[in-house]
mmCIF file of C-alpha atoms and ligand atoms in Angstrom:
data_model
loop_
_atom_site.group_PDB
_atom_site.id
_atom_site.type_symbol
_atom_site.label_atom_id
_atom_site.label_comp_id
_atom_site.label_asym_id
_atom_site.label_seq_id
_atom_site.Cartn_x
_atom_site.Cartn_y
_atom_site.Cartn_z
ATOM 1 C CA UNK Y 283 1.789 15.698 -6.515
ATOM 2 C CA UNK Y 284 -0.649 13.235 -4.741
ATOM 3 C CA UNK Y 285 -1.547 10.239 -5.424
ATOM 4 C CA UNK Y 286 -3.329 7.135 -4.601
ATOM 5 C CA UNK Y 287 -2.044 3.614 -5.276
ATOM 6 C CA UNK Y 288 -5.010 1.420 -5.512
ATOM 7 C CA UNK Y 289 -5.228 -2.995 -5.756
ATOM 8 C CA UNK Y 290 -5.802 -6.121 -3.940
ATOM 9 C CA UNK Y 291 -3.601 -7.535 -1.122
ATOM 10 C CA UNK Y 292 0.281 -8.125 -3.189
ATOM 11 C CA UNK Y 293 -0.847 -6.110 -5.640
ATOM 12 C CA UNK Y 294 2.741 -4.244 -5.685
ATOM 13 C CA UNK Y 295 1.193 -0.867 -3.935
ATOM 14 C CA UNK Y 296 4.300 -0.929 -1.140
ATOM 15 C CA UNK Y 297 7.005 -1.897 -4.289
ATOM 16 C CA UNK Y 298 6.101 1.228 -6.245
ATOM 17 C CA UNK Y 299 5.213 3.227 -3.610
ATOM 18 C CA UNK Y 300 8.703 3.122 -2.133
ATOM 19 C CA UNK Y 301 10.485 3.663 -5.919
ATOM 20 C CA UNK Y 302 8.190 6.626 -6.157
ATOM 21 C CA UNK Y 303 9.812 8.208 -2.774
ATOM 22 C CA UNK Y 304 13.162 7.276 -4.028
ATOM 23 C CA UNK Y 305 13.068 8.614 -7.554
ATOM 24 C CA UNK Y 306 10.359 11.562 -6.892
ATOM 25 C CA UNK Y 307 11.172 12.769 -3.070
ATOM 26 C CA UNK Y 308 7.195 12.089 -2.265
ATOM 27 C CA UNK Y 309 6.248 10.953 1.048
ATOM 28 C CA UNK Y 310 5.170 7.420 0.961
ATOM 29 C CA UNK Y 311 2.290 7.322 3.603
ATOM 30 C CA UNK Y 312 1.194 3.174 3.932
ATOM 31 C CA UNK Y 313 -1.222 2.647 6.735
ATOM 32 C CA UNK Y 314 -0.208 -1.102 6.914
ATOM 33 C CA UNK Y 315 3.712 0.009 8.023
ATOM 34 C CA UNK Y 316 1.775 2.672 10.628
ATOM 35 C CA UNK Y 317 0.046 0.115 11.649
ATOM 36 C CA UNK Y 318 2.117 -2.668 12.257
ATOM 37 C CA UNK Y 319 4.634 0.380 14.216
ATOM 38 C CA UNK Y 320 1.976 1.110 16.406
ATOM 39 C CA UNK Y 321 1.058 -2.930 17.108
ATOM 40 C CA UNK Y 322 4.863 -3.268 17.483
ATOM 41 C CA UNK Y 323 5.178 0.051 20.073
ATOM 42 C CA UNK Y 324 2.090 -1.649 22.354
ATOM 43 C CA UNK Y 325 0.276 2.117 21.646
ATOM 44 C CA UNK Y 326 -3.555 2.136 22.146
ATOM 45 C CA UNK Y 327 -4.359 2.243 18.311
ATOM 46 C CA UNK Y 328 -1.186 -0.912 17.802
ATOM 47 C CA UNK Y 329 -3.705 -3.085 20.993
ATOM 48 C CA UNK Y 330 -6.933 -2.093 19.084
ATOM 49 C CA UNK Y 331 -5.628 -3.040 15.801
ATOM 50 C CA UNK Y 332 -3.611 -6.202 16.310
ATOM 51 C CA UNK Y 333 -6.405 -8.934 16.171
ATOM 52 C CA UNK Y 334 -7.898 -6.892 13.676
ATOM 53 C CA UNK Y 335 -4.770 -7.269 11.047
ATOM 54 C CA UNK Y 336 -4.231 -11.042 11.762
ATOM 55 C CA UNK Y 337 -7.299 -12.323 11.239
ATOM 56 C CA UNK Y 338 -7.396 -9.643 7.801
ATOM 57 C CA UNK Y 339 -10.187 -7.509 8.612
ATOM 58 C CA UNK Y 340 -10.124 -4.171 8.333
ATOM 59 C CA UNK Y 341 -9.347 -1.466 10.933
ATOM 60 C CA UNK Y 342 -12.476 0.743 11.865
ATOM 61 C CA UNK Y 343 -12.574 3.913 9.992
ATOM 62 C CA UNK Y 344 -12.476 6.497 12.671
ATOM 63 C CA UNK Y 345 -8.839 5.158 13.583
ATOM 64 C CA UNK Y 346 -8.039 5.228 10.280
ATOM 65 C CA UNK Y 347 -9.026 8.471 8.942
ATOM 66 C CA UNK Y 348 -7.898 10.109 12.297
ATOM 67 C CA UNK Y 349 -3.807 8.156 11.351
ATOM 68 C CA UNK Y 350 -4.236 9.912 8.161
ATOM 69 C CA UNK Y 351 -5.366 12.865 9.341
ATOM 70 C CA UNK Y 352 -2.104 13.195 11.083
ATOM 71 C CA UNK Y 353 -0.146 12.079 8.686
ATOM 72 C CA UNK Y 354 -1.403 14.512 6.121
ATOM 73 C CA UNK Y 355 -0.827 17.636 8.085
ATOM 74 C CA UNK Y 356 2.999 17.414 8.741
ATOM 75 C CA UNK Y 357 5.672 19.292 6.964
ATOM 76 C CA UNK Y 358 7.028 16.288 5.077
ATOM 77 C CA UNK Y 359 4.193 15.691 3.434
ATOM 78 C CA UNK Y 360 4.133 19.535 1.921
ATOM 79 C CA UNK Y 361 5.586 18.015 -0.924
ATOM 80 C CA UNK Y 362 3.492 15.802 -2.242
ATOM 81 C CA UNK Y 363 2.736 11.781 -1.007
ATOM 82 C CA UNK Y 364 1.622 8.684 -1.959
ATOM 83 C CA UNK Y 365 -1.229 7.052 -0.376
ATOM 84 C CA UNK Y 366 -0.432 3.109 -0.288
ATOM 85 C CA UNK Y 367 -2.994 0.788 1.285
ATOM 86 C CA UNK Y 368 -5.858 4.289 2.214
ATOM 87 C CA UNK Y 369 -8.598 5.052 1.279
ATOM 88 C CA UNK Y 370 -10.277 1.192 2.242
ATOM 89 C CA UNK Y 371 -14.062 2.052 2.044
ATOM 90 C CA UNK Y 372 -16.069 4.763 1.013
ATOM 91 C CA UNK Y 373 -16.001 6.444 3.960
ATOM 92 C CA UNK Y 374 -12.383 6.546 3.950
ATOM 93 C CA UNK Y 375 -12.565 8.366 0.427
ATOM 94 C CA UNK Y 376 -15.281 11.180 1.347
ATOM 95 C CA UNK Y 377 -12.839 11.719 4.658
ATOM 96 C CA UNK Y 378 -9.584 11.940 2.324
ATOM 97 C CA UNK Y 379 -12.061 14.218 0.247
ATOM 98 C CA UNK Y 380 -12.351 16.508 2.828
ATOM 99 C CA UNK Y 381 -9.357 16.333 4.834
ATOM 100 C CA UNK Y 382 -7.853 17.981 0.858
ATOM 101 C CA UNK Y 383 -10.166 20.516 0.767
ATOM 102 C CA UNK Y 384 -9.486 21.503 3.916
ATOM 103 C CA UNK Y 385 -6.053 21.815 3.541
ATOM 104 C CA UNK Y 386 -5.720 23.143 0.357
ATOM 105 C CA UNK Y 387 -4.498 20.175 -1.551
ATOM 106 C CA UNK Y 388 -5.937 18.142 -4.718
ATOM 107 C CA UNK Y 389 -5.453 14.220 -5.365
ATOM 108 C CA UNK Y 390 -3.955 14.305 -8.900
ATOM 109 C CA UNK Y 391 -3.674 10.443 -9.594
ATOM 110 C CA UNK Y 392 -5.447 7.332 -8.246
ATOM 111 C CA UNK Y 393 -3.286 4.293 -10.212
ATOM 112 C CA UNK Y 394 -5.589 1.123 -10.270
ATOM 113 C CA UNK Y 395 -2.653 -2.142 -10.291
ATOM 114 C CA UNK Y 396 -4.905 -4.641 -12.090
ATOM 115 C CA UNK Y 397 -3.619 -7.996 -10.987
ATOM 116 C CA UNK Y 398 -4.843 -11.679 -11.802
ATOM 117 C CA UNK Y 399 -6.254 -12.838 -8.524
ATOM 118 C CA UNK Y 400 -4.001 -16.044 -8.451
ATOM 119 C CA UNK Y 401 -0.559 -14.522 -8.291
ATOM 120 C CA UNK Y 402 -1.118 -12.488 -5.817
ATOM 121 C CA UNK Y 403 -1.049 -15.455 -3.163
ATOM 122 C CA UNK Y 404 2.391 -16.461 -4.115
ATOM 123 C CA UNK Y 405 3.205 -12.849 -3.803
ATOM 124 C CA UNK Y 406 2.363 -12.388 -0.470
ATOM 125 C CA UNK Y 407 3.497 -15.923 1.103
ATOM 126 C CA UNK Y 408 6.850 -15.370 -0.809
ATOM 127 C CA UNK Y 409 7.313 -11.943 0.842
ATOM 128 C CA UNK Y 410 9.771 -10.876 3.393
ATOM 129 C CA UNK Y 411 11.068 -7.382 4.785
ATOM 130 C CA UNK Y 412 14.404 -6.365 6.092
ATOM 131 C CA UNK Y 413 14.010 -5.485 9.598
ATOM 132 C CA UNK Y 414 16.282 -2.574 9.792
ATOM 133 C CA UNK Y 415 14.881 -0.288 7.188
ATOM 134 C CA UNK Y 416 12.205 -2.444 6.025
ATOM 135 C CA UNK Y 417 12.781 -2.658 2.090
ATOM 136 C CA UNK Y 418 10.921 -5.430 1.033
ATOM 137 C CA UNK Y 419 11.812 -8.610 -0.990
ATOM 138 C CA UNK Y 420 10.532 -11.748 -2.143
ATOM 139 C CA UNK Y 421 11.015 -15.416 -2.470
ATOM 140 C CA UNK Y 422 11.250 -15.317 -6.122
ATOM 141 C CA UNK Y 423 10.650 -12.287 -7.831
ATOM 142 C CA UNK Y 424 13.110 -10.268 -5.665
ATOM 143 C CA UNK Y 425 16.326 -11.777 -3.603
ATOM 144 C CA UNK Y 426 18.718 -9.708 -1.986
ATOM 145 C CA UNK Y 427 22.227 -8.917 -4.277
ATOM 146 C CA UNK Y 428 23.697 -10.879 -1.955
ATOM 147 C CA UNK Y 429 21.928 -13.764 -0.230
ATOM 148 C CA UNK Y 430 20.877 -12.735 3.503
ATOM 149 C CA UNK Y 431 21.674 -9.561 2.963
ATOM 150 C CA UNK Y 432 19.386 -6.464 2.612
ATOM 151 C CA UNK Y 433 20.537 -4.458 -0.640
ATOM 152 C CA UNK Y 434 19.891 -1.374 1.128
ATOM 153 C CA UNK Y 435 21.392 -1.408 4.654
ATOM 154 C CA UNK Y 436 23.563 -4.270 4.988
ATOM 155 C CA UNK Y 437 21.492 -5.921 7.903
ATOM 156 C CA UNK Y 438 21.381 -9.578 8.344
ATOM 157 C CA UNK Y 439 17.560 -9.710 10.032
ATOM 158 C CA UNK Y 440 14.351 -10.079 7.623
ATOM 159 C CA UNK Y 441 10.750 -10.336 9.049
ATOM 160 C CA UNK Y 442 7.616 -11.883 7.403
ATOM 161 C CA UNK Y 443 4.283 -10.904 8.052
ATOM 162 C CA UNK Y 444 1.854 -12.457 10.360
ATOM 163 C CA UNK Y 445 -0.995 -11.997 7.892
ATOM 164 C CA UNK Y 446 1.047 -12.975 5.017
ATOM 165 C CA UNK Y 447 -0.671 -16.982 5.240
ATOM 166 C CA UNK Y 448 -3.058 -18.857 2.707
ATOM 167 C CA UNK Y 449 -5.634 -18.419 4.870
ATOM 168 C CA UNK Y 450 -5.460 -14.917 5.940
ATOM 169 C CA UNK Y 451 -5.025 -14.288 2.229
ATOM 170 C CA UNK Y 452 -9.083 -15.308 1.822
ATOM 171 C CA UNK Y 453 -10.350 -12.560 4.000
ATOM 172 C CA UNK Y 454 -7.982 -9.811 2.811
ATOM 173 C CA UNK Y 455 -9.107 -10.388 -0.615
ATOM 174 C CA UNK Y 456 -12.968 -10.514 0.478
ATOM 175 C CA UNK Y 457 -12.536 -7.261 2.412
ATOM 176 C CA UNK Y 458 -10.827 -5.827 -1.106
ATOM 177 C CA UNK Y 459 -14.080 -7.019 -3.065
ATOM 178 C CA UNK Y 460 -16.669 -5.647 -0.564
ATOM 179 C CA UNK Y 461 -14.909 -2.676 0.766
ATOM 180 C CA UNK Y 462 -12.438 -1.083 -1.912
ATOM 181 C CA UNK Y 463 -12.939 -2.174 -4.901
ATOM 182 C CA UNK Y 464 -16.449 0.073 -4.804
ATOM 183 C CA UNK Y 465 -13.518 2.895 -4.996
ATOM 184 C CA UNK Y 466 -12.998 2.414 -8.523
ATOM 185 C CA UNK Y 467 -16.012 3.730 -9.686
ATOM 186 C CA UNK Y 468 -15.813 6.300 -7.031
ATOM 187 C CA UNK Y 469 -12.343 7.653 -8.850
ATOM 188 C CA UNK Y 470 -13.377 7.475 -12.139
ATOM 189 C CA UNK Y 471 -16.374 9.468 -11.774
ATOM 190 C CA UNK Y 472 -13.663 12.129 -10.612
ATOM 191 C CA UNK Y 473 -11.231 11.659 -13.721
ATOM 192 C CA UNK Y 474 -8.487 10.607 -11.789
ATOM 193 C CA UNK Y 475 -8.250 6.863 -12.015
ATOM 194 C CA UNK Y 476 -6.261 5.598 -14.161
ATOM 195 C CA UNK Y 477 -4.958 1.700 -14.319
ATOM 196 C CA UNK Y 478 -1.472 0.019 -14.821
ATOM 197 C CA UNK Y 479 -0.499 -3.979 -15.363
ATOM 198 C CA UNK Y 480 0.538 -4.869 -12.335
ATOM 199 C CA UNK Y 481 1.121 -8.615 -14.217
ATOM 200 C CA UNK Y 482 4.271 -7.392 -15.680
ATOM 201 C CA UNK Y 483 7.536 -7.060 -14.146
ATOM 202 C CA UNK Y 484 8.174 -4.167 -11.205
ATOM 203 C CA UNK Y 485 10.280 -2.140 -13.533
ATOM 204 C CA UNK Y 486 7.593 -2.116 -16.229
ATOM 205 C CA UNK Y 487 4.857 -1.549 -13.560
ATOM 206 C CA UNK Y 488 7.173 1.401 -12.247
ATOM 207 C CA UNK Y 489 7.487 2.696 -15.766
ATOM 208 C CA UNK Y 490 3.520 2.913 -16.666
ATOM 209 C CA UNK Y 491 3.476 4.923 -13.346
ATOM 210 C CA UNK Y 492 5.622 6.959 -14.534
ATOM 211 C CA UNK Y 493 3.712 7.265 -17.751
ATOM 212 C CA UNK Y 494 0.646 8.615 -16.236
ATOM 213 C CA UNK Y 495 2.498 10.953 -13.794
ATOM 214 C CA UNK Y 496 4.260 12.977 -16.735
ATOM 215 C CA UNK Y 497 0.600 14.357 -17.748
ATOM 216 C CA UNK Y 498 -0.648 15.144 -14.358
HETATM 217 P P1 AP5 R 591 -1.438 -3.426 4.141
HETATM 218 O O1 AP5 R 591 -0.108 -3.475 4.761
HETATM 219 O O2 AP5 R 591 -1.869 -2.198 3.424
HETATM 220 O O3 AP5 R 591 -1.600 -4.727 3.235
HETATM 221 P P2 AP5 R 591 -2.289 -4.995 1.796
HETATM 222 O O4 AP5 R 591 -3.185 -3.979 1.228
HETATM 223 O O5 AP5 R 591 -2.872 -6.336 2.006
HETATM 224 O O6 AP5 R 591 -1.155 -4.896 0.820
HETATM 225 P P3 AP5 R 591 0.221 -5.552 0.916
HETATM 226 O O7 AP5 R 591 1.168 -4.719 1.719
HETATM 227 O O8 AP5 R 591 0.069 -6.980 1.368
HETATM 228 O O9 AP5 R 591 0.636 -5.633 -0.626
HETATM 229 P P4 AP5 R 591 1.242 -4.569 -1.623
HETATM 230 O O10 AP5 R 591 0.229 -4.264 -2.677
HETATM 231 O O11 AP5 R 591 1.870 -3.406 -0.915
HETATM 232 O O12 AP5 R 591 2.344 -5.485 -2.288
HETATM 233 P P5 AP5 R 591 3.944 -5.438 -2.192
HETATM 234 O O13 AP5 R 591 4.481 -4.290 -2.954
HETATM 235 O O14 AP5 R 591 4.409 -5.624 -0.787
HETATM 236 O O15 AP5 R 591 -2.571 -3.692 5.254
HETATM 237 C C1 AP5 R 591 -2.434 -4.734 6.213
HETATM 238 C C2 AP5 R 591 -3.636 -4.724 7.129
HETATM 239 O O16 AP5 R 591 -3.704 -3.474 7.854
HETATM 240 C C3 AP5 R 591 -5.008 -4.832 6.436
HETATM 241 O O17 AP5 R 591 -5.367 -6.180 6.173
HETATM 242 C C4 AP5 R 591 -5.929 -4.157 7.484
HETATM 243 O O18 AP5 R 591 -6.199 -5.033 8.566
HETATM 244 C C5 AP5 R 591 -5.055 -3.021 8.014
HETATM 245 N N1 AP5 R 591 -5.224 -1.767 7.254
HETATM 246 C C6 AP5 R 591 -4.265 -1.099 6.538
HETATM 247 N N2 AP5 R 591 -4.771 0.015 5.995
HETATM 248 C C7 AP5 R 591 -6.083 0.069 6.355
HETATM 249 C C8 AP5 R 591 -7.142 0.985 6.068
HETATM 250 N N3 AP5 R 591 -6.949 2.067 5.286
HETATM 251 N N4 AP5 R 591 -8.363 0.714 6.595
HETATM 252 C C9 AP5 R 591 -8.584 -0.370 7.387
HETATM 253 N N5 AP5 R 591 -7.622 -1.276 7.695
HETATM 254 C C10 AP5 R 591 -6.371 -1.058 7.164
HETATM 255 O O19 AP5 R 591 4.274 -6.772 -3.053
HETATM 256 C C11 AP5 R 591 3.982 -8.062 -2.540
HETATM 257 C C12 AP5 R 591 5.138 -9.017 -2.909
HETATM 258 O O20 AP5 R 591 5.155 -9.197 -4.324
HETATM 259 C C13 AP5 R 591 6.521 -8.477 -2.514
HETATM 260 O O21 AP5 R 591 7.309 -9.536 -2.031
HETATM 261 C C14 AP5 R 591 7.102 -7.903 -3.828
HETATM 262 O O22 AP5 R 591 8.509 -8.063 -3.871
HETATM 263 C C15 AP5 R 591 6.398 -8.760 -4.889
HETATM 264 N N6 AP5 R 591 6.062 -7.972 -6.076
HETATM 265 C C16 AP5 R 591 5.631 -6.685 -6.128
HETATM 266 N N7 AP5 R 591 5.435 -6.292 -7.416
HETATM 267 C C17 AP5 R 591 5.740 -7.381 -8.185
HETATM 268 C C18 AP5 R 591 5.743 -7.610 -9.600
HETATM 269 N N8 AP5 R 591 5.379 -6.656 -10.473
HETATM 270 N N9 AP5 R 591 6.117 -8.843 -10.031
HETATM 271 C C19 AP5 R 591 6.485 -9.818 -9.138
HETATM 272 N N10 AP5 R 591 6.521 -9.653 -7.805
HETATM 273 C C20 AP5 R 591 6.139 -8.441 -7.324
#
């Protein structure tokens, strides 16, 4: 099965994305974490895409279909994945479009996460990751078992994320409006789209996924 998570900036895409690997065995492909490895490694994509990501712009799409591209074409993926944070813009869809049918595989489910545009700042400035194997936690709505702890791995060491500010928040959510929310239509018109309340708590969120996976 392949899928598409679809929604704003701390819309819950990387939460459900990574129960979906857990419970499902599907490959969780997020171009954020790829990029952020590559900025962190010093590659030649990581140099190109650093400013890019802090000021909350998005990556040009030749770098980004070409990371999918990739991606898409190793074993792991064989399986079945879960596209969090790709397709962007339209031209990222048609390339996904093609990159399936040249492989062989279908999309089965794009899930929209409808979200009310003021939470999702105190989602993202509340955020934090462990360092170690990068499960992610918040402020509020999810603390580590035990405090300073990561559930998960037992490390100590959390990172936040550079873009995760007020003000980086702005152009995020203006590059959602302009440049993927246009995607919606784009899925529906292929039958695939269908929408979830990302509002309501993450296990309720997980279970509407799971909902609209059982018919696909
Ligand atoms: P990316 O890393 O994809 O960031 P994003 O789309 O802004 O999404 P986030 O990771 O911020 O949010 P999320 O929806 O995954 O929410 P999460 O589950 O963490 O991209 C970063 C940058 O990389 C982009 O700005 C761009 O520059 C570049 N980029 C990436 N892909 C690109 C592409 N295809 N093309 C061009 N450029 C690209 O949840 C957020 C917080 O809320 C967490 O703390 C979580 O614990 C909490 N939370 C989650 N669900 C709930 C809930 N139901 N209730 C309460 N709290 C919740």
């Amino acid at each position: 099965m392949n899928l598409i998570l679809l929604g704003p900036p701390g819309a819950g895409k990387g939460t459900q994305a990574q129960l979906l690997q857990h419970e499902r065995g599907l490959v969780q492909l997020s171009t954020g974490d790829m990029l952020r490895a590559a900025v962190a490694s010093g590659s030649e994509l990581g140099k190109k895409a650093k400013g890019i990501m802090e000021k909350g712009e998005l990556v040009p799409d030749g770098l980004m279909v070409g990371l999918i591209r990739d991606r898409i074409a190793q074993p792991d993926c064989a399986k079945g994945f879960i596209l969090d944070g790709f397709p962007r813009t339209e031209a990222q869809a048609r390339a996904l479009d093609q990159m399936l049918a040249e492989t062989g595989k279908k999309l089965d489910r794009v899930i929209e996460m409808e979200v009310d545009e003021k939470a999702l700042t105190e989602r993202i400035v509340g955020r934090y990751t462990c360092a170690v194997c990068g499960t992610g936690y918040h402020e509020k709505f999810k603390r580590p078992k035990v405090e300073g702890v990561c559930d998960v791995c037992g490390s100590k060491q959390f990172v936040r994320r550079k873009d995760d500010n007020a003000e980086t928040m702005k152009t995020r959510m203006a590059a959602y409006r302009a440049q993927t929310e246009p995607l919606l239509p784009y899925y529906s018109g292929r039958g695939v789209l269908r929408k979830v309340d990302g509002m309501a708590s993450m296990d309720e969120v997980h279970r509407q996924i799971s909902g609209l996976l059982a018919g696909a």
